[in-house]
CSV table of C-alpha atoms in Angstrom, one decimal:
chain,number,residue,atom,x,y,z
D,446,UNK,CA,-40.8,37.2,-12.7
D,447,UNK,CA,-41.7,35.4,-9.5
D,448,UNK,CA,-42.4,32.3,-11.5
D,449,UNK,CA,-39.0,32.4,-13.2
D,450,UNK,CA,-37.3,32.9,-9.8
D,451,UNK,CA,-39.2,30.0,-8.4
D,452,UNK,CA,-38.2,27.8,-11.3
D,453,UNK,CA,-34.6,28.8,-10.9
D,454,UNK,CA,-34.8,28.0,-7.1
D,455,UNK,CA,-36.2,24.6,-7.9
D,456,UNK,CA,-33.4,23.9,-10.3
D,457,UNK,CA,-30.6,24.7,-7.9
D,458,UNK,CA,-31.0,21.7,-5.6
D,459,UNK,CA,-31.1,19.4,-8.6
D,460,UNK,CA,-27.9,20.9,-10.1
D,461,UNK,CA,-26.2,20.7,-6.7
D,462,UNK,CA,-27.1,17.1,-6.4
D,463,UNK,CA,-25.9,16.3,-9.9
D,464,UNK,CA,-22.6,18.1,-9.1
D,465,UNK,CA,-22.2,16.0,-5.9
D,466,UNK,CA,-23.0,12.9,-7.8
D,467,UNK,CA,-20.4,13.7,-10.4
D,468,UNK,CA,-17.7,14.4,-7.8
D,469,UNK,CA,-18.6,11.1,-6.0
D,470,UNK,CA,-18.3,9.2,-9.3
D,471,UNK,CA,-15.0,10.9,-10.1
D,472,UNK,CA,-13.6,10.0,-6.7
D,473,UNK,CA,-14.8,6.4,-7.0
D,474,UNK,CA,-13.2,6.2,-10.5
D,475,UNK,CA,-9.8,7.5,-9.1
D,476,UNK,CA,-10.0,5.1,-6.1
D,477,UNK,CA,-10.6,2.1,-8.3
D,478,UNK,CA,-7.8,3.1,-10.7
D,479,UNK,CA,-5.4,3.6,-7.8
D,480,UNK,CA,-6.3,0.2,-6.2
D,481,UNK,CA,-4.2,-2.0,-8.5
D,482,UNK,CA,-1.0,0.1,-8.6
D,483,UNK,CA,-1.2,0.4,-4.8
D,484,UNK,CA,-1.6,-3.3,-4.0
D,485,UNK,CA,0.8,-4.7,-6.6
D,486,UNK,CA,3.5,-2.4,-5.3
D,487,UNK,CA,2.7,-2.9,-1.6
D,488,UNK,CA,5.6,-5.2,-1.0
D,489,UNK,CA,7.0,-5.5,2.5
D,490,UNK,CA,9.9,-7.5,1.1
D,491,UNK,CA,11.1,-4.9,-1.4
D,492,UNK,CA,13.6,-3.2,0.9
D,493,UNK,CA,15.1,-6.5,1.9
D,494,UNK,CA,15.3,-8.1,-1.6
D,495,UNK,CA,19.1,-7.9,-1.9
D,496,UNK,CA,19.7,-9.1,1.6
D,497,UNK,CA,17.2,-12.0,1.1
D,498,UNK,CA,18.9,-13.1,-2.2
D,499,UNK,CA,22.3,-12.9,-0.6
D,500,UNK,CA,21.4,-14.6,2.8
D,501,UNK,CA,18.5,-16.9,2.0
D,502,UNK,CA,19.3,-17.8,-1.6
D,503,UNK,CA,23.1,-17.6,-1.1
D,504,UNK,CA,23.8,-15.3,-4.1
D,505,UNK,CA,26.9,-13.2,-4.2
D,506,UNK,CA,27.3,-9.5,-5.3
D,507,UNK,CA,28.7,-10.8,-8.5
D,508,UNK,CA,25.7,-13.0,-9.1
D,509,UNK,CA,23.4,-10.1,-8.6
D,510,UNK,CA,25.3,-7.5,-10.6
D,511,UNK,CA,26.1,-9.7,-13.6
D,512,UNK,CA,23.3,-12.2,-13.8
D,513,UNK,CA,20.2,-11.4,-11.8
D,514,UNK,CA,19.8,-7.6,-12.1
D,515,UNK,CA,20.7,-7.5,-15.8
D,516,UNK,CA,18.0,-10.1,-16.6
D,517,UNK,CA,15.4,-7.5,-15.4
D,518,UNK,CA,16.8,-4.9,-17.8
D,519,UNK,CA,17.1,-7.3,-20.7
D,520,UNK,CA,13.7,-8.8,-20.1
D,521,UNK,CA,11.9,-5.4,-19.8
D,522,UNK,CA,13.6,-4.4,-23.0
D,523,UNK,CA,12.5,-7.6,-24.8
D,524,UNK,CA,8.9,-7.5,-23.6
D,525,UNK,CA,8.2,-3.7,-23.6
D,526,UNK,CA,7.4,-3.2,-27.3
D,527,UNK,CA,5.4,-6.4,-27.7
D,528,UNK,CA,3.4,-5.3,-24.7
D,529,UNK,CA,2.4,-2.1,-26.4
D,530,UNK,CA,1.7,-3.8,-29.8
D,531,UNK,CA,-0.4,-6.4,-28.0
D,532,UNK,CA,-2.4,-3.8,-26.2
D,533,UNK,CA,-3.0,-2.2,-29.6
D,534,UNK,CA,-4.2,-5.5,-31.0
D,535,UNK,CA,-6.1,-7.4,-28.3
D,536,UNK,CA,-6.8,-4.7,-25.7
D,537,UNK,CA,-5.2,-3.0,-22.8
D,538,UNK,CA,-6.9,-5.2,-20.2
D,539,UNK,CA,-5.6,-8.4,-21.6
D,540,UNK,CA,-2.0,-7.2,-21.4
D,541,UNK,CA,-2.5,-5.9,-17.9
D,542,UNK,CA,-3.9,-9.3,-16.9
D,543,UNK,CA,-0.9,-11.1,-18.3
D,544,UNK,CA,1.4,-8.7,-16.3
D,545,UNK,CA,-0.5,-9.5,-13.1
D,546,UNK,CA,-0.1,-13.3,-13.7
D,547,UNK,CA,3.6,-12.7,-14.1
D,548,UNK,CA,3.7,-10.9,-10.8
D,549,UNK,CA,2.2,-14.0,-9.2
D,550,UNK,CA,4.8,-16.2,-10.8
D,551,UNK,CA,7.6,-13.9,-9.5
D,552,UNK,CA,6.3,-14.3,-6.0
D,553,UNK,CA,6.2,-18.0,-6.2
D,554,UNK,CA,9.7,-18.3,-7.6
D,555,UNK,CA,11.1,-16.0,-4.9
D,556,UNK,CA,9.5,-18.2,-2.2
D,557,UNK,CA,10.0,-21.8,-3.5
D,558,UNK,CA,13.0,-21.8,-6.0
D,559,UNK,CA,16.7,-21.5,-5.4
D,560,UNK,CA,19.9,-20.8,-7.3
D,561,UNK,CA,21.2,-18.2,-9.7
D,562,UNK,CA,19.3,-19.6,-12.7
D,563,UNK,CA,15.9,-19.5,-10.9
D,564,UNK,CA,16.5,-16.0,-9.5
D,565,UNK,CA,17.4,-14.9,-13.1
D,566,UNK,CA,14.1,-16.4,-14.3
D,567,UNK,CA,12.4,-14.6,-11.5
D,568,UNK,CA,13.7,-11.3,-12.8
D,569,UNK,CA,12.5,-12.2,-16.3
D,570,UNK,CA,8.9,-12.8,-15.1
D,571,UNK,CA,9.2,-9.5,-13.1
D,572,UNK,CA,10.3,-7.8,-16.3
D,573,UNK,CA,7.2,-9.1,-18.1
D,574,UNK,CA,5.1,-7.6,-15.3
D,575,UNK,CA,7.1,-4.3,-15.5
D,576,UNK,CA,6.5,-4.1,-19.3
D,577,UNK,CA,2.7,-4.4,-18.6
D,578,UNK,CA,3.1,-1.4,-16.2
D,579,UNK,CA,3.4,0.9,-19.1
D,580,UNK,CA,0.1,-0.3,-20.5
D,581,UNK,CA,-1.5,0.0,-17.0
D,582,UNK,CA,-0.4,3.6,-16.7
D,583,UNK,CA,-1.5,4.3,-20.3
D,584,UNK,CA,-4.9,2.7,-19.6
D,585,UNK,CA,-5.9,5.6,-17.4
D,586,UNK,CA,-6.1,7.9,-20.3
D,587,UNK,CA,-8.8,5.7,-21.9
D,588,UNK,CA,-11.2,5.9,-18.9
D,589,UNK,CA,-11.0,9.5,-17.7
D,590,UNK,CA,-11.8,12.8,-19.4
D,591,UNK,CA,-8.9,14.7,-20.9
D,592,UNK,CA,-9.2,17.5,-18.4
D,593,UNK,CA,-8.5,14.9,-15.7
D,594,UNK,CA,-5.3,13.5,-17.3
D,595,UNK,CA,-3.0,15.5,-14.9
D,596,UNK,CA,-4.9,14.4,-11.7
D,597,UNK,CA,-5.3,10.8,-12.9
D,598,UNK,CA,-1.6,10.6,-13.7
D,599,UNK,CA,-0.8,11.9,-10.2
D,600,UNK,CA,-3.2,9.5,-8.6
D,601,UNK,CA,-1.8,6.4,-10.4
D,602,UNK,CA,1.8,7.2,-9.8
D,603,UNK,CA,1.2,8.3,-6.2
D,604,UNK,CA,-0.7,5.1,-5.5
D,605,UNK,CA,2.1,3.1,-6.9
D,606,UNK,CA,4.8,4.7,-4.8
D,607,UNK,CA,2.5,4.9,-1.7
D,608,UNK,CA,2.0,1.2,-2.0
D,609,UNK,CA,5.7,0.6,-1.7
D,610,UNK,CA,6.0,3.1,1.2
D,611,UNK,CA,3.2,1.3,3.1
D,612,UNK,CA,4.7,-2.1,2.2
D,613,UNK,CA,8.2,-1.0,3.4
D,614,UNK,CA,6.6,0.2,6.6
D,615,UNK,CA,5.0,-3.1,7.2
D,616,UNK,CA,8.2,-4.9,6.4
D,617,UNK,CA,10.3,-2.8,8.7
D,618,UNK,CA,7.7,-3.3,11.5
D,619,UNK,CA,7.8,-7.0,11.1
D,620,UNK,CA,11.6,-7.1,11.2
D,621,UNK,CA,11.9,-4.7,14.1
D,622,UNK,CA,9.3,-6.7,16.2
D,623,UNK,CA,10.2,-10.2,15.4
D,624,UNK,CA,13.8,-10.1,13.9
D,625,UNK,CA,14.8,-10.6,10.3
D,626,UNK,CA,16.7,-13.9,10.7
D,627,UNK,CA,13.5,-15.9,11.4
D,628,UNK,CA,11.0,-13.8,9.6
D,629,UNK,CA,12.7,-12.5,6.4
D,630,UNK,CA,10.9,-15.1,4.4
D,631,UNK,CA,7.6,-14.1,5.9
D,632,UNK,CA,8.0,-10.7,4.3
D,633,UNK,CA,7.8,-12.4,0.9
D,634,UNK,CA,4.7,-14.2,1.8
D,635,UNK,CA,3.1,-10.9,2.8
D,636,UNK,CA,4.2,-9.4,-0.6
D,637,UNK,CA,2.5,-12.3,-2.3
D,638,UNK,CA,-0.7,-11.7,-0.4
D,639,UNK,CA,-0.8,-8.0,-1.4
D,640,UNK,CA,-0.1,-8.9,-5.0
D,641,UNK,CA,-3.0,-11.2,-5.0
D,642,UNK,CA,-5.3,-8.5,-3.6
D,643,UNK,CA,-4.2,-6.3,-6.5
D,644,UNK,CA,-5.2,-9.0,-9.0
D,645,UNK,CA,-8.6,-9.3,-7.3
D,646,UNK,CA,-9.1,-5.5,-7.5
D,647,UNK,CA,-8.4,-5.6,-11.2
D,648,UNK,CA,-10.9,-8.4,-11.8
D,649,UNK,CA,-13.7,-6.9,-9.7
D,650,UNK,CA,-13.2,-3.1,-9.5
D,651,UNK,CA,-11.2,-1.9,-12.5
D,652,UNK,CA,-13.3,0.4,-14.8
D,653,UNK,CA,-13.8,-0.2,-18.5
D,654,UNK,CA,-13.5,2.6,-21.1
D,655,UNK,CA,-16.8,3.9,-22.4
D,656,UNK,CA,-17.8,2.8,-25.8
D,657,UNK,CA,-17.0,5.2,-28.6
D,658,UNK,CA,-20.7,6.0,-29.1
D,659,UNK,CA,-21.0,6.9,-25.4
D,660,UNK,CA,-17.9,9.0,-25.3
D,661,UNK,CA,-19.4,12.0,-27.0
D,662,UNK,CA,-17.7,15.3,-26.1
D,663,UNK,CA,-14.6,13.7,-24.6
D,664,UNK,CA,-11.4,15.0,-26.0
D,665,UNK,CA,-9.3,12.5,-27.8
D,666,UNK,CA,-11.8,9.8,-27.3
D,667,UNK,CA,-13.0,7.9,-30.3
D,668,UNK,CA,-13.3,4.5,-32.0
D,669,UNK,CA,-10.4,2.0,-31.8
D,670,UNK,CA,-8.0,2.6,-34.8
D,671,UNK,CA,-6.6,-0.3,-36.8
D,672,UNK,CA,-3.7,-2.0,-34.9
D,673,UNK,CA,-0.2,-1.1,-36.1
D,674,UNK,CA,0.3,-4.8,-37.0
D,675,UNK,CA,-2.9,-4.8,-39.1
D,676,UNK,CA,-1.9,-1.5,-40.6
D,677,UNK,CA,1.5,-2.9,-41.6
D,678,UNK,CA,-0.2,-6.0,-43.1
D,679,UNK,CA,-2.8,-4.1,-45.2
D,680,UNK,CA,-1.1,-0.8,-46.0
D,681,UNK,CA,2.6,-1.5,-45.8
D,682,UNK,CA,5.7,-0.1,-44.1
D,683,UNK,CA,5.3,3.5,-45.3
D,684,UNK,CA,1.8,3.9,-43.8
D,685,UNK,CA,2.9,2.3,-40.6
D,686,UNK,CA,5.9,4.6,-40.3
D,687,UNK,CA,3.7,7.5,-41.0
D,688,UNK,CA,1.4,6.5,-38.2
D,689,UNK,CA,4.3,6.2,-35.8
D,690,UNK,CA,5.5,9.7,-36.7
D,691,UNK,CA,2.0,11.0,-36.3
D,692,UNK,CA,2.0,9.8,-32.6
D,693,UNK,CA,4.7,12.4,-31.9
D,694,UNK,CA,3.1,15.2,-33.8
D,695,UNK,CA,1.4,16.6,-30.6
D,696,UNK,CA,3.8,19.4,-30.2
D,697,UNK,CA,7.2,20.7,-28.9
D,698,UNK,CA,6.7,19.5,-25.4
D,699,UNK,CA,6.0,15.9,-26.6
D,700,UNK,CA,9.4,15.9,-28.3
D,701,UNK,CA,11.2,17.4,-25.3
D,702,UNK,CA,9.8,15.0,-22.8
D,703,UNK,CA,10.3,12.1,-25.2
D,704,UNK,CA,14.0,13.0,-25.4
D,705,UNK,CA,14.2,12.8,-21.6
D,706,UNK,CA,12.2,9.5,-21.7
D,707,UNK,CA,14.6,7.9,-24.1
D,708,UNK,CA,17.8,8.7,-22.1
D,709,UNK,CA,17.0,9.9,-18.7
D,710,UNK,CA,14.4,7.2,-18.0
D,711,UNK,CA,17.1,4.6,-18.8
D,712,UNK,CA,19.6,6.2,-16.4
D,713,UNK,CA,17.1,6.1,-13.5
D,714,UNK,CA,16.2,2.5,-14.5
D,715,UNK,CA,19.8,1.5,-14.1
D,716,UNK,CA,20.0,3.1,-10.6
D,717,UNK,CA,16.8,1.3,-9.6
D,718,UNK,CA,18.7,-2.0,-9.8
D,719,UNK,CA,21.8,-0.8,-7.9
D,720,UNK,CA,20.9,1.6,-5.2
D,721,UNK,CA,20.3,-1.1,-2.6
D,722,UNK,CA,23.6,-2.6,-3.5
D,723,UNK,CA,25.3,0.8,-3.0
D,724,UNK,CA,23.8,0.9,0.5
D,725,UNK,CA,25.3,-2.4,1.4
D,726,UNK,CA,28.6,-1.7,-0.3
D,727,UNK,CA,29.0,1.4,1.9
D,728,UNK,CA,27.7,-0.3,5.1
D,729,UNK,CA,27.3,-4.1,4.9
D,730,UNK,CA,25.5,-4.0,8.3
D,731,UNK,CA,23.1,-1.2,7.3
D,732,UNK,CA,19.9,-1.2,9.3
D,733,UNK,CA,16.6,0.4,8.9
D,734,UNK,CA,16.4,-0.3,5.2
D,735,UNK,CA,12.6,-0.4,5.4
D,736,UNK,CA,12.6,3.1,6.8
D,737,UNK,CA,14.9,4.3,4.1
D,738,UNK,CA,12.6,2.7,1.5
D,739,UNK,CA,9.6,4.5,3.1
D,740,UNK,CA,11.3,7.8,2.8
D,741,UNK,CA,12.4,7.1,-0.8
D,742,UNK,CA,8.8,6.2,-1.8
D,743,UNK,CA,7.2,9.1,0.1
D,744,UNK,CA,9.5,11.5,-1.8
D,745,UNK,CA,8.5,9.8,-5.0
D,746,UNK,CA,4.8,10.4,-4.0
D,747,UNK,CA,5.5,14.1,-3.6
D,748,UNK,CA,7.3,14.1,-7.0
D,749,UNK,CA,4.4,12.4,-8.7
D,750,UNK,CA,1.7,14.8,-7.4
D,751,UNK,CA,3.8,18.0,-7.8
D,752,UNK,CA,3.1,18.5,-11.5
D,753,UNK,CA,-0.7,18.4,-10.8
D,754,UNK,CA,-0.2,20.8,-7.8
D,755,UNK,CA,1.7,23.4,-9.8
D,756,UNK,CA,-1.4,24.7,-11.7
D,757,UNK,CA,-3.1,23.8,-15.0
D,758,UNK,CA,-0.5,25.3,-17.3
D,759,UNK,CA,2.7,25.6,-15.3
D,760,UNK,CA,4.4,22.3,-16.5
D,761,UNK,CA,3.4,22.7,-20.2
D,762,UNK,CA,4.6,26.3,-20.2
D,763,UNK,CA,7.9,25.5,-18.5
D,764,UNK,CA,8.6,22.1,-19.9
D,765,UNK,CA,12.0,23.0,-21.3
D,766,UNK,CA,13.3,24.5,-18.0
D,767,UNK,CA,11.8,21.7,-15.8
D,768,UNK,CA,13.2,18.9,-18.0
D,769,UNK,CA,16.7,20.4,-17.9
D,770,UNK,CA,16.7,21.3,-14.2
D,771,UNK,CA,15.4,17.9,-13.0
D,772,UNK,CA,17.8,16.0,-15.2
D,773,UNK,CA,20.7,18.1,-13.9
D,774,UNK,CA,19.6,17.4,-10.3
D,775,UNK,CA,19.3,13.7,-10.9
D,776,UNK,CA,22.8,13.5,-12.4
D,777,UNK,CA,24.2,15.5,-9.5
D,778,UNK,CA,22.6,13.1,-7.0
D,779,UNK,CA,24.0,10.0,-8.8
D,780,UNK,CA,27.5,11.5,-9.0
D,781,UNK,CA,27.6,12.8,-5.4
D,782,UNK,CA,26.5,9.4,-4.0
D,783,UNK,CA,29.7,7.8,-5.3
D,784,UNK,CA,31.9,10.4,-3.6
D,785,UNK,CA,30.1,11.0,-0.3
D,786,UNK,CA,30.8,7.5,1.1
D,787,UNK,CA,31.9,8.3,4.6
D,788,UNK,CA,28.4,7.5,5.8
D,789,UNK,CA,25.6,5.5,4.3
D,790,UNK,CA,23.2,8.3,5.2
D,791,UNK,CA,24.6,10.4,2.3
D,792,UNK,CA,23.6,7.6,-0.1
D,793,UNK,CA,20.2,7.3,1.6
D,794,UNK,CA,19.5,11.1,1.1
D,795,UNK,CA,20.8,11.4,-2.4
D,796,UNK,CA,19.0,8.3,-3.8
D,797,UNK,CA,15.8,9.5,-2.1
D,798,UNK,CA,16.0,12.9,-3.8
D,799,UNK,CA,16.8,11.2,-7.1
D,800,UNK,CA,13.7,9.0,-6.7
D,801,UNK,CA,11.5,12.1,-6.1
D,802,UNK,CA,13.0,13.8,-9.1
D,803,UNK,CA,12.4,10.8,-11.3
D,804,UNK,CA,8.7,10.5,-10.2
D,805,UNK,CA,8.2,14.2,-11.0
D,806,UNK,CA,9.7,13.7,-14.5
D,807,UNK,CA,7.6,10.6,-15.2
D,808,UNK,CA,4.4,12.2,-14.0
D,809,UNK,CA,5.0,15.4,-16.0
D,810,UNK,CA,6.1,13.6,-19.1
D,811,UNK,CA,3.1,11.2,-19.1
D,812,UNK,CA,0.3,13.7,-18.7
D,813,UNK,CA,1.9,16.3,-21.0
D,814,UNK,CA,2.4,13.8,-23.8
D,815,UNK,CA,-1.1,12.3,-23.3
D,816,UNK,CA,-2.7,15.7,-23.3
D,817,UNK,CA,-1.0,16.7,-26.5
D,818,UNK,CA,-2.0,13.5,-28.2
D,819,UNK,CA,-5.6,14.1,-27.1
D,820,UNK,CA,-5.5,17.7,-28.2
D,821,UNK,CA,-4.4,16.6,-31.7
D,822,UNK,CA,-7.6,14.5,-31.9
D,823,UNK,CA,-9.7,17.4,-30.5
D,824,UNK,CA,-8.5,19.8,-33.2
D,825,UNK,CA,-9.2,17.2,-35.9
D,826,UNK,CA,-12.6,16.4,-34.5
D,827,UNK,CA,-13.8,20.0,-34.8
D,828,UNK,CA,-13.4,19.9,-38.6
D,829,UNK,CA,-16.3,19.0,-40.9
D,830,UNK,CA,-16.2,15.3,-41.8
D,831,UNK,CA,-15.4,16.1,-45.4
D,832,UNK,CA,-12.1,17.8,-44.3
D,833,UNK,CA,-10.8,15.0,-42.1
D,834,UNK,CA,-8.1,12.6,-43.2
D,835,UNK,CA,-9.8,9.2,-43.1
D,836,UNK,CA,-8.0,5.9,-42.7
D,837,UNK,CA,-10.7,4.0,-44.5
D,838,UNK,CA,-11.3,6.5,-47.3
D,839,UNK,CA,-15.0,6.4,-46.7
D,840,UNK,CA,-15.5,9.9,-45.2
D,841,UNK,CA,-17.2,8.2,-42.3
D,842,UNK,CA,-16.1,6.5,-39.1
D,843,UNK,CA,-13.0,4.7,-38.3
D,844,UNK,CA,-12.2,1.4,-39.9
D,845,UNK,CA,-11.6,-1.6,-37.7
D,846,UNK,CA,-14.1,-3.7,-35.9
D,847,UNK,CA,-14.2,-6.1,-33.1
D,848,UNK,CA,-12.4,-5.8,-29.8
D,849,UNK,CA,-12.2,-6.9,-26.3
D,850,UNK,CA,-14.1,-5.8,-23.3
D,851,UNK,CA,-12.0,-2.7,-22.9
D,852,UNK,CA,-12.5,-1.3,-26.3
D,853,UNK,CA,-8.9,-2.0,-27.1
D,854,UNK,CA,-9.3,-4.7,-29.8
D,855,UNK,CA,-8.3,-3.6,-33.3
D,856,UNK,CA,-9.2,-4.8,-36.7
D,857,UNK,CA,-8.6,-3.6,-40.3
D,858,UNK,CA,-11.3,-3.7,-42.8
D,859,UNK,CA,-10.0,-5.5,-45.9
D,860,UNK,CA,-12.3,-3.5,-48.2
D,861,UNK,CA,-11.5,-0.1,-46.7
D,862,UNK,CA,-7.8,-0.3,-46.0
D,863,UNK,CA,-6.7,2.2,-48.6
D,864,UNK,CA,-5.9,5.8,-47.6
D,865,UNK,CA,-7.7,8.9,-48.8
D,866,UNK,CA,-5.8,12.0,-49.8
D,867,UNK,CA,-6.4,15.0,-47.7
D,868,UNK,CA,-7.8,18.1,-49.4
D,869,UNK,CA,-7.8,20.3,-46.3
D,870,UNK,CA,-5.2,23.0,-45.7
D,871,UNK,CA,-2.4,21.9,-43.4
D,872,UNK,CA,-3.0,24.7,-40.9
D,873,UNK,CA,-6.5,23.3,-40.1
D,874,UNK,CA,-5.6,19.6,-39.8
D,875,UNK,CA,-2.9,17.8,-38.0
D,876,UNK,CA,0.4,18.1,-39.7
D,877,UNK,CA,1.1,16.1,-42.8
D,878,UNK,CA,4.0,13.8,-42.4
D,879,UNK,CA,7.2,13.9,-44.4
D,880,UNK,CA,6.6,13.0,-48.0
D,881,UNK,CA,3.0,14.2,-47.9
D,882,UNK,CA,1.6,11.2,-46.2
D,883,UNK,CA,-0.9,11.7,-43.4
D,884,UNK,CA,-1.8,9.7,-40.3
D,885,UNK,CA,-4.9,7.6,-39.9
D,886,UNK,CA,-8.0,9.3,-38.7
D,887,UNK,CA,-7.3,11.4,-35.6
D,888,UNK,CA,-11.0,10.9,-34.7
D,889,UNK,CA,-9.9,7.6,-33.4
D,890,UNK,CA,-8.5,6.8,-29.9
D,891,UNK,CA,-4.8,7.9,-29.6
D,892,UNK,CA,-2.3,5.1,-29.2
D,893,UNK,CA,-1.2,5.9,-25.7
D,894,UNK,CA,0.1,2.4,-24.9
D,895,UNK,CA,2.1,2.2,-28.1
D,896,UNK,CA,3.8,5.6,-27.5
D,897,UNK,CA,4.6,4.9,-23.9
D,898,UNK,CA,6.0,1.5,-24.5
D,899,UNK,CA,7.9,2.6,-27.6
D,900,UNK,CA,9.6,5.4,-25.5
D,901,UNK,CA,10.3,2.9,-22.7
D,902,UNK,CA,11.6,0.3,-25.2
D,903,UNK,CA,14.2,2.7,-26.5
D,904,UNK,CA,15.2,3.7,-23.0
D,905,UNK,CA,15.6,0.1,-22.0
D,906,UNK,CA,17.6,-0.7,-25.1
D,907,UNK,CA,20.1,2.0,-24.1
D,908,UNK,CA,20.1,0.5,-20.5
D,909,UNK,CA,20.7,-3.0,-21.9
D,910,UNK,CA,23.6,-1.8,-24.0
D,911,UNK,CA,25.0,-0.2,-20.8
D,912,UNK,CA,24.6,-3.5,-19.0
D,913,UNK,CA,26.4,-5.4,-21.7
D,914,UNK,CA,29.3,-2.9,-21.8
D,915,UNK,CA,29.4,-3.0,-18.0
D,916,UNK,CA,29.6,-6.7,-17.8
D,917,UNK,CA,32.3,-6.8,-20.4
D,918,UNK,CA,34.4,-4.2,-18.5
D,919,UNK,CA,33.5,-5.7,-15.1
D,920,UNK,CA,31.8,-2.5,-13.8
D,921,UNK,CA,30.9,-2.5,-10.1
D,922,UNK,CA,28.0,-0.6,-8.5
D,923,UNK,CA,29.9,2.7,-8.5
D,924,UNK,CA,30.7,2.3,-12.2
D,925,UNK,CA,27.0,2.0,-13.0
D,926,UNK,CA,26.2,5.1,-11.0
D,927,UNK,CA,28.9,7.0,-13.0
D,928,UNK,CA,27.3,5.8,-16.3
D,929,UNK,CA,23.9,7.0,-15.2
D,930,UNK,CA,25.5,10.4,-14.4
D,931,UNK,CA,26.8,10.6,-17.9
D,932,UNK,CA,23.4,9.7,-19.3
D,933,UNK,CA,21.8,12.5,-17.4
D,934,UNK,CA,24.4,14.8,-18.8
D,935,UNK,CA,23.5,13.7,-22.3
D,936,UNK,CA,19.9,14.6,-21.6
D,937,UNK,CA,20.9,18.1,-20.5
D,938,UNK,CA,23.1,18.7,-23.5
D,939,UNK,CA,20.3,17.6,-25.8
D,940,UNK,CA,17.9,20.0,-24.1
D,941,UNK,CA,20.4,22.8,-24.5
D,942,UNK,CA,20.5,22.1,-28.2
D,943,UNK,CA,16.8,21.6,-28.6
D,944,UNK,CA,16.1,25.3,-29.5
D,945,UNK,CA,18.3,24.9,-32.5
D,946,UNK,CA,17.0,21.5,-33.5
D,947,UNK,CA,13.3,22.4,-33.0
D,948,UNK,CA,13.5,26.0,-34.4
D,949,UNK,CA,10.9,26.7,-37.1
D,950,UNK,CA,12.3,26.6,-40.6
């Protein structure tokens, strides 16, 4: 007995040291993941962009509303889906790297080019960088365990917004100490420097996903599946559509948050381009814009971490209520900001609250959808190999070979591209798709980037159509706020109808 107790006592220090090592590695992983979103969004110039374009580049409100800002929406829409498909084909890291290069180009154009055309091109390069953001945020689910999805999502989004808060603080300090007339341009040099630091962090510090062979025991982690483009080329349209449907088979919460993403995300994206213009429309001499931006971003930080702070099951259990309440709150903020114009401070407060709400929605939607995608893979992985639906018909591992350094490259085996029929009962495997077709092997890595970019693509398509209609009708800033309010109302109506649409049949 004494010997057993002694052996147990000897083991305790080793276990404690291993636990400390694991916590240390987890913190280092989170810190390295947070470094890129923090630095690329640490932009001292951000709060002063509209003022800079109007005063330094001599652009008018009409130029901004009808040429420059719409280019961001159109560009993000045009590049979003290709970004996800490229991540699926050549790897997440390659697409993220292209996005970072586009950020560098954006900074150069802002500093050294002039005129409406160049500023429109600047928004296009920024749109390319924004499209890569969806891949950047999806990348986190490839390098952390599924039980850390919620915390990692909070860390990434909080770092992104905290970077903007810190950048705005630096910008406001520079303006307050040295005056904006002579140093407004210096803010954009500072932003360029921080962007470059983010690029360096990506090159030197960013983690790579573990190889499939070394990822044993991780939920939703597996070999790289065939790319959708390769799937379309070798197996045809029906199989590709079946794979797209399977991405949304995670559960009811995936469908609810996807509905918000398609419409509500687009509403907030429109406001993102116009809230600074609303400030200046209400008070052309508004001061302290850097402080306002700090408050907005700090509230966004709170919104981003709140889903993780609410407990392990609160958000998934109350998704329907949370999606409805937050969408209603965002729409109310947009609407009230167009009526309470006696003081610009009303606009400050309402837009800050709306930003916090949007960050909460984005954080909750991202980790819930990613967790349900991983859970589908977990259920499937627990089945005997003979009962799994295989993409290559071999009863073995996933087809597809080759790849990039991040494990994101995809290929399709020409000899094994046909699909096997499933003989397992539908209550044990992931659901069969309409028409009896099944998805490719769920033992493979979920297509996080494709789903995120596909949702954002539809959201930006809706935003783009709104921009086209707005330009045709000559909408001003208030008009765009009204449209965003209506879009949030559509989200709420859809959520009210969801129990009828998603009811079991």
